[in-house]
PDB file of C-alpha atoms in Angstrom:
ATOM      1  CA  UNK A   1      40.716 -33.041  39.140  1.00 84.00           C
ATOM      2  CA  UNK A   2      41.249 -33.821  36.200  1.00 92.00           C
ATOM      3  CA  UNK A   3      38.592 -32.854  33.063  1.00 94.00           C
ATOM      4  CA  UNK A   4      37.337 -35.486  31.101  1.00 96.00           C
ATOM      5  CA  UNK A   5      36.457 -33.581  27.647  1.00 95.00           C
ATOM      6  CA  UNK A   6      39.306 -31.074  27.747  1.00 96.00           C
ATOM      7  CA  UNK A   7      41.883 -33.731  28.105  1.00 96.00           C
ATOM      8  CA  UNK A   8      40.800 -35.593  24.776  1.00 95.00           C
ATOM      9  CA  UNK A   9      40.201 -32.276  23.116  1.00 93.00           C
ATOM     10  CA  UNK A  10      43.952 -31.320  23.952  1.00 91.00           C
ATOM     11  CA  UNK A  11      45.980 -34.764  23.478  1.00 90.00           C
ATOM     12  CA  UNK A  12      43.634 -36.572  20.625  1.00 89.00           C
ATOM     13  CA  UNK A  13      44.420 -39.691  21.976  1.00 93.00           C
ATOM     14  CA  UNK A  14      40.393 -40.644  22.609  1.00 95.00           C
ATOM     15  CA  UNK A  15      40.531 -43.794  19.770  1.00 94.00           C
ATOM     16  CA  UNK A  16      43.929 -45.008  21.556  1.00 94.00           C
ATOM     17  CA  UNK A  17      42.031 -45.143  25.091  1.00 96.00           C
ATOM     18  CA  UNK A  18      39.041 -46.761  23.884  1.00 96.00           C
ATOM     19  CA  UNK A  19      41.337 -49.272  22.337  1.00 95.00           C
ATOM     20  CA  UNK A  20      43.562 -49.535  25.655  1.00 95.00           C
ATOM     21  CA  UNK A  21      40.660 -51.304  27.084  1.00 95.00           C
ATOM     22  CA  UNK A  22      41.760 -48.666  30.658  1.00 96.00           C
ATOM     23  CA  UNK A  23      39.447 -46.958  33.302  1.00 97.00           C
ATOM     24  CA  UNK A  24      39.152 -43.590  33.315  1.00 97.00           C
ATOM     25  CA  UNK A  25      38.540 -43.913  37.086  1.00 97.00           C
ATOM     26  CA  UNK A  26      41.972 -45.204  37.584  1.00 97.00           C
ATOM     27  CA  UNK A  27      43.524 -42.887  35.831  1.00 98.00           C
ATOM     28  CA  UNK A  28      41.636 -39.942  36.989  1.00 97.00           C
ATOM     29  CA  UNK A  29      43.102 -41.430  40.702  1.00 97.00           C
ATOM     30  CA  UNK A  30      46.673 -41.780  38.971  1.00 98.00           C
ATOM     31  CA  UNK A  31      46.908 -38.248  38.281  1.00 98.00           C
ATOM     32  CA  UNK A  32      45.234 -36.863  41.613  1.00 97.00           C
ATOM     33  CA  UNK A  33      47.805 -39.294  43.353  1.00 97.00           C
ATOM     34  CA  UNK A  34      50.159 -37.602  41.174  1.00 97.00           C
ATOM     35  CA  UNK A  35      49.387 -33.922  41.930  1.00 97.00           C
ATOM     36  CA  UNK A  36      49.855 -34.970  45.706  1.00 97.00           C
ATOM     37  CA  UNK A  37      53.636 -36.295  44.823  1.00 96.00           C
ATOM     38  CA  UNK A  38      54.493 -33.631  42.795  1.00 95.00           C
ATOM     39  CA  UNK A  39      56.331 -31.010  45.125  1.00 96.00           C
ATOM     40  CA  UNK A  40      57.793 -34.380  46.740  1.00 97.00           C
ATOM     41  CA  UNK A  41      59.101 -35.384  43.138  1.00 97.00           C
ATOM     42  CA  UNK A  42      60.658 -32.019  42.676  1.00 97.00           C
ATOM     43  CA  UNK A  43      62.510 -32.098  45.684  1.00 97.00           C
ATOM     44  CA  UNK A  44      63.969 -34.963  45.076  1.00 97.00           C
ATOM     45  CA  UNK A  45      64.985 -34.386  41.763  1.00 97.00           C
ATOM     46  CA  UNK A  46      66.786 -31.634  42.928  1.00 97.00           C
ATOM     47  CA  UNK A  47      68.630 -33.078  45.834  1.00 97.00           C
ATOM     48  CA  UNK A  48      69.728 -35.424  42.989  1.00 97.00           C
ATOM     49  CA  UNK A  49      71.280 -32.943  40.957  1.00 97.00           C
ATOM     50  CA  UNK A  50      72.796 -31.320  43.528  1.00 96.00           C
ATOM     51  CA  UNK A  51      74.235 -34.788  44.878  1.00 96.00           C
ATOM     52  CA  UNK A  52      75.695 -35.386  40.782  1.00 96.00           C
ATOM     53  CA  UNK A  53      77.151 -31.701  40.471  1.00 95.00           C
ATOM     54  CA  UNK A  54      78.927 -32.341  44.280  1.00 95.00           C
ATOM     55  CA  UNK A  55      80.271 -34.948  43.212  1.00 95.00           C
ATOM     56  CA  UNK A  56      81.220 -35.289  39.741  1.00 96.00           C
ATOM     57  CA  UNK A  57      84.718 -33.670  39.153  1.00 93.00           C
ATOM     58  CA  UNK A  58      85.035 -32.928  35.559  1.00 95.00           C
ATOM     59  CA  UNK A  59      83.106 -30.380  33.104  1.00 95.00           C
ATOM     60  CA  UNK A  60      80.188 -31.074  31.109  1.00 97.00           C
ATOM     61  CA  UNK A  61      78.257 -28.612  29.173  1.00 96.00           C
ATOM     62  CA  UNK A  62      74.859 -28.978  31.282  1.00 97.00           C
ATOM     63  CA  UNK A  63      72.977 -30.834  33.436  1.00 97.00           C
ATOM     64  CA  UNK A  64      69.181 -29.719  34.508  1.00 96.00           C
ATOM     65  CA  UNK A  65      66.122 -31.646  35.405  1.00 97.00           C
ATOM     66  CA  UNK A  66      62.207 -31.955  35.554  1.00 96.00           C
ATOM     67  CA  UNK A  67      59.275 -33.914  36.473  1.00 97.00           C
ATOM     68  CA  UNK A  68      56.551 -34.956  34.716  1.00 96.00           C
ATOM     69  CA  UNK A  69      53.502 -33.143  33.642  1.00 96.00           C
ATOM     70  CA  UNK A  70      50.599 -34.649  35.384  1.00 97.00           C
ATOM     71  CA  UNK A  71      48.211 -34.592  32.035  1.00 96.00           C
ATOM     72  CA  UNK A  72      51.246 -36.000  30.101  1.00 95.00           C
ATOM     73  CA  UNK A  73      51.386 -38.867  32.539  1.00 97.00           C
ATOM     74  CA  UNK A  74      48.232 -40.090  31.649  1.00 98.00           C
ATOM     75  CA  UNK A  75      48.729 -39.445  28.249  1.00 96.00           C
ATOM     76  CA  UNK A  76      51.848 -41.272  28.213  1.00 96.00           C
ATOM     77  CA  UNK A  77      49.848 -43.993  30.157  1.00 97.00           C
ATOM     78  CA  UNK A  78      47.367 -44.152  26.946  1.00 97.00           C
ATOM     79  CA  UNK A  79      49.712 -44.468  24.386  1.00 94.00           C
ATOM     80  CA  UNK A  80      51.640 -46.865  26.104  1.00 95.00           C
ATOM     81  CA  UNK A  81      48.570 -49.010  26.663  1.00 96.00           C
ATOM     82  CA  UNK A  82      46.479 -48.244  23.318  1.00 95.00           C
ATOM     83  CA  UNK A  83      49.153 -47.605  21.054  1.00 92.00           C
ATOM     84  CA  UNK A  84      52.789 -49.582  21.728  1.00 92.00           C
ATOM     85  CA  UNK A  85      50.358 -52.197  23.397  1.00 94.00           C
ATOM     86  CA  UNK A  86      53.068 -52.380  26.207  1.00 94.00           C
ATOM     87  CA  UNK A  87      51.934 -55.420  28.390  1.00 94.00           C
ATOM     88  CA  UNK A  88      53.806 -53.569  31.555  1.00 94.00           C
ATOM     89  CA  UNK A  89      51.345 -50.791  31.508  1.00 96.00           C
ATOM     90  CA  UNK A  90      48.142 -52.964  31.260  1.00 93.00           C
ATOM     91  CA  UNK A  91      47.436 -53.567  34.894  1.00 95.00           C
ATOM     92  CA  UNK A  92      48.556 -50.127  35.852  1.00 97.00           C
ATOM     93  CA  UNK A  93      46.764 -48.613  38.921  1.00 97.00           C
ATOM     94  CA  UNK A  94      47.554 -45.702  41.600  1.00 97.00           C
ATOM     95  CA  UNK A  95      49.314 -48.301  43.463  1.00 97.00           C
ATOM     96  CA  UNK A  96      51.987 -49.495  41.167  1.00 97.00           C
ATOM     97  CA  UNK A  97      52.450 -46.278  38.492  1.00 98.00           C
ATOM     98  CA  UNK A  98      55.350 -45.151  40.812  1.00 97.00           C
ATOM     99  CA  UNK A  99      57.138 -48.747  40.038  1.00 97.00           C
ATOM    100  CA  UNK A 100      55.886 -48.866  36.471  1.00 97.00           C
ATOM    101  CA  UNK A 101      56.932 -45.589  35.093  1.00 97.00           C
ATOM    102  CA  UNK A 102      60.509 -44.974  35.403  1.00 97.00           C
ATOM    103  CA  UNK A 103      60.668 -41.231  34.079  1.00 96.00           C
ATOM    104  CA  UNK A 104      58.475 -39.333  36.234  1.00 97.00           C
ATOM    105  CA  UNK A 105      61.935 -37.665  36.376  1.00 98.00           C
ATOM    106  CA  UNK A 106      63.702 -36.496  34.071  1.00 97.00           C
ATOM    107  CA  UNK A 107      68.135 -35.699  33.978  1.00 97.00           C
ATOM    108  CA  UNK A 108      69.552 -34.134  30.833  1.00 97.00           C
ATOM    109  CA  UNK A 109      73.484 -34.130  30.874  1.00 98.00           C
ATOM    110  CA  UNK A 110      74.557 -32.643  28.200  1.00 98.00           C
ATOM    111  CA  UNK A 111      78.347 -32.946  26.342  1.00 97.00           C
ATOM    112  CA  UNK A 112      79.890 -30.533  23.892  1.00 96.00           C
ATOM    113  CA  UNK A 113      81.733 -33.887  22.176  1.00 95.00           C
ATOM    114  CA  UNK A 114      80.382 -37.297  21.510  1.00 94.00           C
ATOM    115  CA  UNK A 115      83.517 -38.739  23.305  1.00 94.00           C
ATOM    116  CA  UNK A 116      82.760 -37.045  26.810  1.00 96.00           C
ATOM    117  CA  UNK A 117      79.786 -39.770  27.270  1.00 95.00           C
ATOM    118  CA  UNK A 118      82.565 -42.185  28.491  1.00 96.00           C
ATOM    119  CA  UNK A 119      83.659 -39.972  31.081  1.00 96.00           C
ATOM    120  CA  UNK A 120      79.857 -39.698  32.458  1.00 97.00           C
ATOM    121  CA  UNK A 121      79.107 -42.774  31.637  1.00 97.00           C
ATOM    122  CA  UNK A 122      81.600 -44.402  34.592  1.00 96.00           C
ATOM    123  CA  UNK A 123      80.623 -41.583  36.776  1.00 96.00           C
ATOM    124  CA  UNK A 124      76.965 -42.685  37.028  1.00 96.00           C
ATOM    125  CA  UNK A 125      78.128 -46.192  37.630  1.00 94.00           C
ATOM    126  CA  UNK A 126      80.399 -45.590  40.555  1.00 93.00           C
ATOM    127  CA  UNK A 127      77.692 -43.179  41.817  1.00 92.00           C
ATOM    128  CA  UNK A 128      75.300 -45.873  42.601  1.00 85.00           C
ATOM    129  CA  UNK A 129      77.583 -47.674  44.146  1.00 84.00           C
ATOM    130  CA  UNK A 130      78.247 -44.798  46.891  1.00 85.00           C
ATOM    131  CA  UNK A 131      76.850 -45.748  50.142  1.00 86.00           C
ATOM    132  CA  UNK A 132      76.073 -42.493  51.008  1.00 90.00           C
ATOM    133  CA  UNK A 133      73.396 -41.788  49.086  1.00 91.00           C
ATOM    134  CA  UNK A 134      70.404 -43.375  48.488  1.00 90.00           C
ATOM    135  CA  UNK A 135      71.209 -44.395  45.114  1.00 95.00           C
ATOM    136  CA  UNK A 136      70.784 -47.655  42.483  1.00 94.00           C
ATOM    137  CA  UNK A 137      71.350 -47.956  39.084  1.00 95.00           C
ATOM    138  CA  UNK A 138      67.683 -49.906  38.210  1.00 96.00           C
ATOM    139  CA  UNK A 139      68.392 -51.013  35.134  1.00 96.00           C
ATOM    140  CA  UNK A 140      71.021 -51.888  32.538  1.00 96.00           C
ATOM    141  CA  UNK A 141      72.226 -48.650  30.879  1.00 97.00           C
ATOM    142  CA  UNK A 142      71.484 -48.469  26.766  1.00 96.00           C
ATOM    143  CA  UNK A 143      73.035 -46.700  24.017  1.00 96.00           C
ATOM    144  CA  UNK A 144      70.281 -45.615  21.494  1.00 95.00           C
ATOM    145  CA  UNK A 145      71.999 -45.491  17.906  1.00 93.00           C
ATOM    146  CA  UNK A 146      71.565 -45.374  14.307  1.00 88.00           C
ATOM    147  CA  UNK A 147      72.598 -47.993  11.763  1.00 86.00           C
ATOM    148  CA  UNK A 148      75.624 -46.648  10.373  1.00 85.00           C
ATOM    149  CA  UNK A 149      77.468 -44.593  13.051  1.00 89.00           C
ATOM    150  CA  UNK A 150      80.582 -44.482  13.823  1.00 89.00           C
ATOM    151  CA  UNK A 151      81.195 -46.669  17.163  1.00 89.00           C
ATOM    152  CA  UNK A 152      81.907 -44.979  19.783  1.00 91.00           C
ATOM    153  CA  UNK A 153      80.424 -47.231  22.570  1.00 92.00           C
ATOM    154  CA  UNK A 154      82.247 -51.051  21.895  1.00 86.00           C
ATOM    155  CA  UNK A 155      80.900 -53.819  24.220  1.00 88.00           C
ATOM    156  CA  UNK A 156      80.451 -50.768  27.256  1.00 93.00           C
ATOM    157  CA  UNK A 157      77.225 -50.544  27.236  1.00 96.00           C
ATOM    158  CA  UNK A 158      74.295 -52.085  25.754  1.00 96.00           C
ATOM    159  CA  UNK A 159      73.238 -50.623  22.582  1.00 95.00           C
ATOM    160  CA  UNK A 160      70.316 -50.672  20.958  1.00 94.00           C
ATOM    161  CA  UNK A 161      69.976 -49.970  16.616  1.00 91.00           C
ATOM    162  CA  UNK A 162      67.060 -47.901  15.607  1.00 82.00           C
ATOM    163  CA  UNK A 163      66.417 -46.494  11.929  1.00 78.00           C
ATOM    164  CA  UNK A 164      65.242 -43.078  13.333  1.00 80.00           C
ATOM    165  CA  UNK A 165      67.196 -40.180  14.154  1.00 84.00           C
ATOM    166  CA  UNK A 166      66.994 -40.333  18.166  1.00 89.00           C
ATOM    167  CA  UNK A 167      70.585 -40.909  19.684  1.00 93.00           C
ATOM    168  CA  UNK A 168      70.873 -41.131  23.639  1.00 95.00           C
ATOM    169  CA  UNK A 169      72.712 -42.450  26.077  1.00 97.00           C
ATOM    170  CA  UNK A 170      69.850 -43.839  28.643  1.00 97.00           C
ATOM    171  CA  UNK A 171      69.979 -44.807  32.409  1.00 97.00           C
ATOM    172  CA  UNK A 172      67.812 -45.596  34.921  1.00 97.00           C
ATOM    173  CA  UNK A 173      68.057 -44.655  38.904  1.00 96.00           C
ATOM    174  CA  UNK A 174      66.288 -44.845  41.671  1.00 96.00           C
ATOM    175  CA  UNK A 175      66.724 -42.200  44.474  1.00 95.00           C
ATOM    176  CA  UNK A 176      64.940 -43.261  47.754  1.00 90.00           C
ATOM    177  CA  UNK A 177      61.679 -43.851  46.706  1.00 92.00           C
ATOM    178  CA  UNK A 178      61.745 -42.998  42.803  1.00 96.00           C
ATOM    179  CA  UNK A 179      63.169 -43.501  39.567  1.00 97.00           C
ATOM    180  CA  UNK A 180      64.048 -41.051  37.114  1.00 97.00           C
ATOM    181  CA  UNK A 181      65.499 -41.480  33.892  1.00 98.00           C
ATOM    182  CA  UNK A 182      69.191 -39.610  32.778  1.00 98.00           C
ATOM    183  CA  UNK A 183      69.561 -39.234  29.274  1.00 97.00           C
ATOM    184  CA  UNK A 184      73.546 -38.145  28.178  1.00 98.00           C
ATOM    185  CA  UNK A 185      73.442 -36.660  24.408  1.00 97.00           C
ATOM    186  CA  UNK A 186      75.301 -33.859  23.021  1.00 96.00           C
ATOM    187  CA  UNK A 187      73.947 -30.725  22.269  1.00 96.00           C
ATOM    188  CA  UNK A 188      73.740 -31.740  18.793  1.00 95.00           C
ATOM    189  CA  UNK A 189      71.656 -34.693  19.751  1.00 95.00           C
ATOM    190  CA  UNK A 190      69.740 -32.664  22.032  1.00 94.00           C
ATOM    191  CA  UNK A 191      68.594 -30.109  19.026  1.00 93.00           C
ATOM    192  CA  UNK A 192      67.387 -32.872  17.550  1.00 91.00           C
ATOM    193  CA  UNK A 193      65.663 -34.407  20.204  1.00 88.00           C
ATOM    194  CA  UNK A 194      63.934 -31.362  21.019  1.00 88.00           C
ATOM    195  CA  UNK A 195      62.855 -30.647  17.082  1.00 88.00           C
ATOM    196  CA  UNK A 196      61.527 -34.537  16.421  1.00 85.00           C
ATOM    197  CA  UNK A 197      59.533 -34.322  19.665  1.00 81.00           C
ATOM    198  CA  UNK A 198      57.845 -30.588  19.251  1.00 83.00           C
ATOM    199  CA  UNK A 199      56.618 -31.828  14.974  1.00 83.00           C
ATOM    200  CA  UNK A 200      57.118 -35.376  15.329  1.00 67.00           C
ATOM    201  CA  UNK A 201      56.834 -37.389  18.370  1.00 65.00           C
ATOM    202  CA  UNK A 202      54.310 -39.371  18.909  1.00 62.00           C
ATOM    203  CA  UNK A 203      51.411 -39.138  16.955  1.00 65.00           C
ATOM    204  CA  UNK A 204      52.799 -37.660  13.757  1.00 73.00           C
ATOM    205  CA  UNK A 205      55.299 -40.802  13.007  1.00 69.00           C
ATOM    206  CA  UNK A 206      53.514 -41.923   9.669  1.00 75.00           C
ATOM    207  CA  UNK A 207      53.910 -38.549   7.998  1.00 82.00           C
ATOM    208  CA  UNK A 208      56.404 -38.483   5.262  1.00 82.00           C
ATOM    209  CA  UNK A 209      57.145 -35.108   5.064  1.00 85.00           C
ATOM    210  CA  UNK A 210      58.576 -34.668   8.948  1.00 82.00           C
ATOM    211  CA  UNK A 211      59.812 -38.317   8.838  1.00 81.00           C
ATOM    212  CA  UNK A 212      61.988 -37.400   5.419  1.00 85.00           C
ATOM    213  CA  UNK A 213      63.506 -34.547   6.980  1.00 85.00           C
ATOM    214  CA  UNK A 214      63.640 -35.224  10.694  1.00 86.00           C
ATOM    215  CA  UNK A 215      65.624 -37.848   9.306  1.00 87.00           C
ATOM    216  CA  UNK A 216      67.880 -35.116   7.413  1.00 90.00           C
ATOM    217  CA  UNK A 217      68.253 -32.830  10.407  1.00 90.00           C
ATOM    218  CA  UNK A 218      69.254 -36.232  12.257  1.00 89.00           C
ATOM    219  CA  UNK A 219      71.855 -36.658   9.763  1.00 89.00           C
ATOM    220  CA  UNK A 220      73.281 -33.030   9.764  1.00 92.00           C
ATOM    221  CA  UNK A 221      73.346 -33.082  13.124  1.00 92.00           C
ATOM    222  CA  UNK A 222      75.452 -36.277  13.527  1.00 91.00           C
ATOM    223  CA  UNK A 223      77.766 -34.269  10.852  1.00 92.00           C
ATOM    224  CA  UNK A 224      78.075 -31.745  13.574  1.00 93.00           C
ATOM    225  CA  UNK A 225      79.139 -34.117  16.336  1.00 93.00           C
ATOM    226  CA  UNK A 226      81.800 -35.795  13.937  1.00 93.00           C
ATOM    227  CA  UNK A 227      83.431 -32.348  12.882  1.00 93.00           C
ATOM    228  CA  UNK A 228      83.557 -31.233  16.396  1.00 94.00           C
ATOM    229  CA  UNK A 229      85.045 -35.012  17.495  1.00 93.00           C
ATOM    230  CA  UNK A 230      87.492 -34.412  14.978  1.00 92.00           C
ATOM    231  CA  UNK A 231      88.471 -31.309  16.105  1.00 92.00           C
ATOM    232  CA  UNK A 232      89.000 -32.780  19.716  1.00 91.00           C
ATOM    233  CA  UNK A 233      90.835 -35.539  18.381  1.00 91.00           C
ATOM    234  CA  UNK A 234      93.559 -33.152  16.881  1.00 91.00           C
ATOM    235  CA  UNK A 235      93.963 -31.395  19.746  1.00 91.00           C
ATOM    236  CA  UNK A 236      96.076 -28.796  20.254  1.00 89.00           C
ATOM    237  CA  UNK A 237      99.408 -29.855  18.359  1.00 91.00           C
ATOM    238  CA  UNK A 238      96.753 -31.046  15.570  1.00 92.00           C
ATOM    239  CA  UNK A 239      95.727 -27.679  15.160  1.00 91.00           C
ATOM    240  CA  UNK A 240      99.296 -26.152  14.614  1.00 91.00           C
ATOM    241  CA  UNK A 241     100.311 -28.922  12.109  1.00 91.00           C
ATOM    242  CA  UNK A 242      97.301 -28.644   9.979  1.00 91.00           C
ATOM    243  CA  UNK A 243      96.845 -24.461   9.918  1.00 91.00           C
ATOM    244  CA  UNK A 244      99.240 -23.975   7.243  1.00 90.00           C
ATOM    245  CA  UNK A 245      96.737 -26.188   4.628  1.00 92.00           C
ATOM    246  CA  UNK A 246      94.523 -22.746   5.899  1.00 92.00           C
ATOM    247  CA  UNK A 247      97.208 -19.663   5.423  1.00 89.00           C
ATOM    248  CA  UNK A 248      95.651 -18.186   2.645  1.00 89.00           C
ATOM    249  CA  UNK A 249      92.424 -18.004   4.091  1.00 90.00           C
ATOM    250  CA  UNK A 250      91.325 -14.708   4.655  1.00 87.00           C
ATOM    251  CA  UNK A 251      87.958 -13.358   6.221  1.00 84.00           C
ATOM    252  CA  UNK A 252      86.200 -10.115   5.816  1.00 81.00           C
ATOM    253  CA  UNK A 253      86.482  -7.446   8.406  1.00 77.00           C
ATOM    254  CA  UNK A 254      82.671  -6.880   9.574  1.00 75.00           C
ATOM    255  CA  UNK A 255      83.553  -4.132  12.275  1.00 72.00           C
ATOM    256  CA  UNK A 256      84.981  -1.966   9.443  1.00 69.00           C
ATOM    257  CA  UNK A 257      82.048  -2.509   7.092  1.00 69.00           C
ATOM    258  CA  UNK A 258      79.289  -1.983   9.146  1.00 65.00           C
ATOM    259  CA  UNK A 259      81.074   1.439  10.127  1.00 66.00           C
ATOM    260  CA  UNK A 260      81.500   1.936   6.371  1.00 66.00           C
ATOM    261  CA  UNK A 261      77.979   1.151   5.616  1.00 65.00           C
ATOM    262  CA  UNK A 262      76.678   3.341   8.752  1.00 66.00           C
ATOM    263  CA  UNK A 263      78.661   5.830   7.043  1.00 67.00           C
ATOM    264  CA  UNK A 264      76.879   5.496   3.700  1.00 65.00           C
ATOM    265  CA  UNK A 265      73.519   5.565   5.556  1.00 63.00           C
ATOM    266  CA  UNK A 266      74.083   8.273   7.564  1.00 63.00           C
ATOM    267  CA  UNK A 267      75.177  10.306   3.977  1.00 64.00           C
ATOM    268  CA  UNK A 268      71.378   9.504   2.297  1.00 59.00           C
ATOM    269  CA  UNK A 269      69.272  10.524   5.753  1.00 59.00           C
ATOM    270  CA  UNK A 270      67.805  14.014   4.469  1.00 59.00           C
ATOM    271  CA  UNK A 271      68.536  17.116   6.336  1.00 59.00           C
ATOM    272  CA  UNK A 272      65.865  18.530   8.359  1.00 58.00           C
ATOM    273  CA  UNK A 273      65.165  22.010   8.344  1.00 57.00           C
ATOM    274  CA  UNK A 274      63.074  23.866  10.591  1.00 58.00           C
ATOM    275  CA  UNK A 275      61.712  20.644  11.635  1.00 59.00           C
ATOM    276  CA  UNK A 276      60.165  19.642   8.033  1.00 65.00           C
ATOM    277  CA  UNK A 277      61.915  16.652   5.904  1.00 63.00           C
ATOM    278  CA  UNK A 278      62.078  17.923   1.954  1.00 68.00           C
ATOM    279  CA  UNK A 279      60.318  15.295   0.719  1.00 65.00           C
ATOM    280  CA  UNK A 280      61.779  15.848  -2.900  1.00 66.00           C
ATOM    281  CA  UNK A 281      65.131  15.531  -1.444  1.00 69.00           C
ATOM    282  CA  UNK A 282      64.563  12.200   0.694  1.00 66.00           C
ATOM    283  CA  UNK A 283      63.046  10.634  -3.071  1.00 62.00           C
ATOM    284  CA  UNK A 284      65.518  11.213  -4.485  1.00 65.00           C
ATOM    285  CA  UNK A 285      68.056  10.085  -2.559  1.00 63.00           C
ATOM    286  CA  UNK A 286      66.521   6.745  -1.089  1.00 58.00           C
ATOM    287  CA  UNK A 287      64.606   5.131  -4.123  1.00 57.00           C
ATOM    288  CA  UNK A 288      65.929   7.312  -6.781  1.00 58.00           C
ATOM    289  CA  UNK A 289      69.849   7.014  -6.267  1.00 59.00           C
ATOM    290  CA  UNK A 290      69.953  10.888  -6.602  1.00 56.00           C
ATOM    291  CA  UNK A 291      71.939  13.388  -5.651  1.00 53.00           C
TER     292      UNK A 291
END
């Protein structure tokens, strides 16, 4: 059952479900309906990601997936409702949540390089179209960028400009009798994702100090994907070709000066005699530079 007080004391979204104009009834019902699901959800999430690692044939860094929280469903629910003012989410009941809300779960696939998204990218769309699972692609796939970036995507898949930091590749399935969301990022993108969502996301947008620098760890990050997408796109002869701009580099040998500085330590420990430290002795030699 879900508690009435500790939910508003926890999420702070009480002025957004007064405003959503919802019953509490309904969604009290929502999330017991929800509970009920749950191990059902789980399940199939997993036979889903067991179905995409059988079957896709190439490497990608990582690919795991959850379900929803129950509280966080209502509370996404609220927001939706009270706060984006989604129309979709108005009429919302115990009998249509399942149609309505499309990430109950949740598929991260995660790339080392910004390029690999292609490669996953026409997986997904001939796995829908195997007849042997139970398996449709539910909506059109969407590229979430920045203003800016370098193009990576072309007319492939539908993209959609935003001024925040958030990039994400974005598609929607539905597995027998549910629909879960896969979102394909790099781990670079996925740092970010993680950081703006843990200080920033969703009821701190309108302060300046997290959206100022969320918006510069969005930026360094995207540095990070372009250095390594370079790096790719040199390849191995690449590599050779451009090391002798780098011949003269030279790099300090750590292993032999952390034994030379264990050495040094080792010299200032005091000698113990008869199980007594001489106290004069360890002075000077620690804080004085004695001896």
């Amino acid at each position: 059952m879900l508690d009435r007080k500790k939910f508003f004391e926890t999420y702070k979204v009480q002025e957004a479900f007064d405003d959503s104009g919802l019953s509490w009834d309904t969604l009290a019902t929502i999330y017991d309906d929800y509970e009920e699901r749950k191990l059902d959800l789980e399940k199939a999430a997993d036979e889903l990601q067991e179905i995409i690692s059988k079957e896709m044939k190439f490497n990608v860094h990582s690919i795991h997936n959850r379900c929803k929280d129950p509280e966080h469903l209502i509370e996404k629910i609220i927001r939706k409702v009270g706060v984006e003012k989604r129309q979709k989410y108005k009429k919302i009941n115990e009998d249509n949540y399942l149609e309505i809300v499309r990430d109950l779960i949740g598929f991260r696939i995660l790339t080392l390089s910004k390029e690999e998204w292609y490669r996953v990218h026409q997986f997904l769309l001939g796995l829908h179209k195997n007849d042997q699972y139970e398996i449709a692609m539910a909506e059109i796939p969407r590229a979430y960028i920045r203003y800016g970036d370098r193009d990576i995507f072309n007319h492939t898949i539908h993209k959609e400009y935003t001024n925040k930091g958030y990039r994400s590749q974005h598609y929607i399935l539905k597995y027998k009798q549910y629909y879960c969301e896969i979102q394909v990022r790099t781990i670079a993108e996925e740092v970010y994702g993680e950081f703006d969502h843990f200080v920033k996301y969703p009821y701190r947008e309108n302060n300046h100090f997290l959206h100022r620098y969320t918006s510069v760890v969005a930026e360094l990050l995207n540095s990070v994907d372009e250095i390594i997408s370079t790096c790719f796109q040199f390849g191995e002869e690449g590599w050779s070709d451009v090391e002798k701009y780098f011949k003269k580099d030279s790099y300090n040998n750590w292993s032999r000066i952390e034994k030379n500085a264990q050495n040094i330590f080792e010299s200032k420990i005091p000698k113990v005699q008869d199980g007594e430290i001489d106290a004069k002795d360890y002075m000077n030699r620690m804080f004085l530079r004695k001896g």
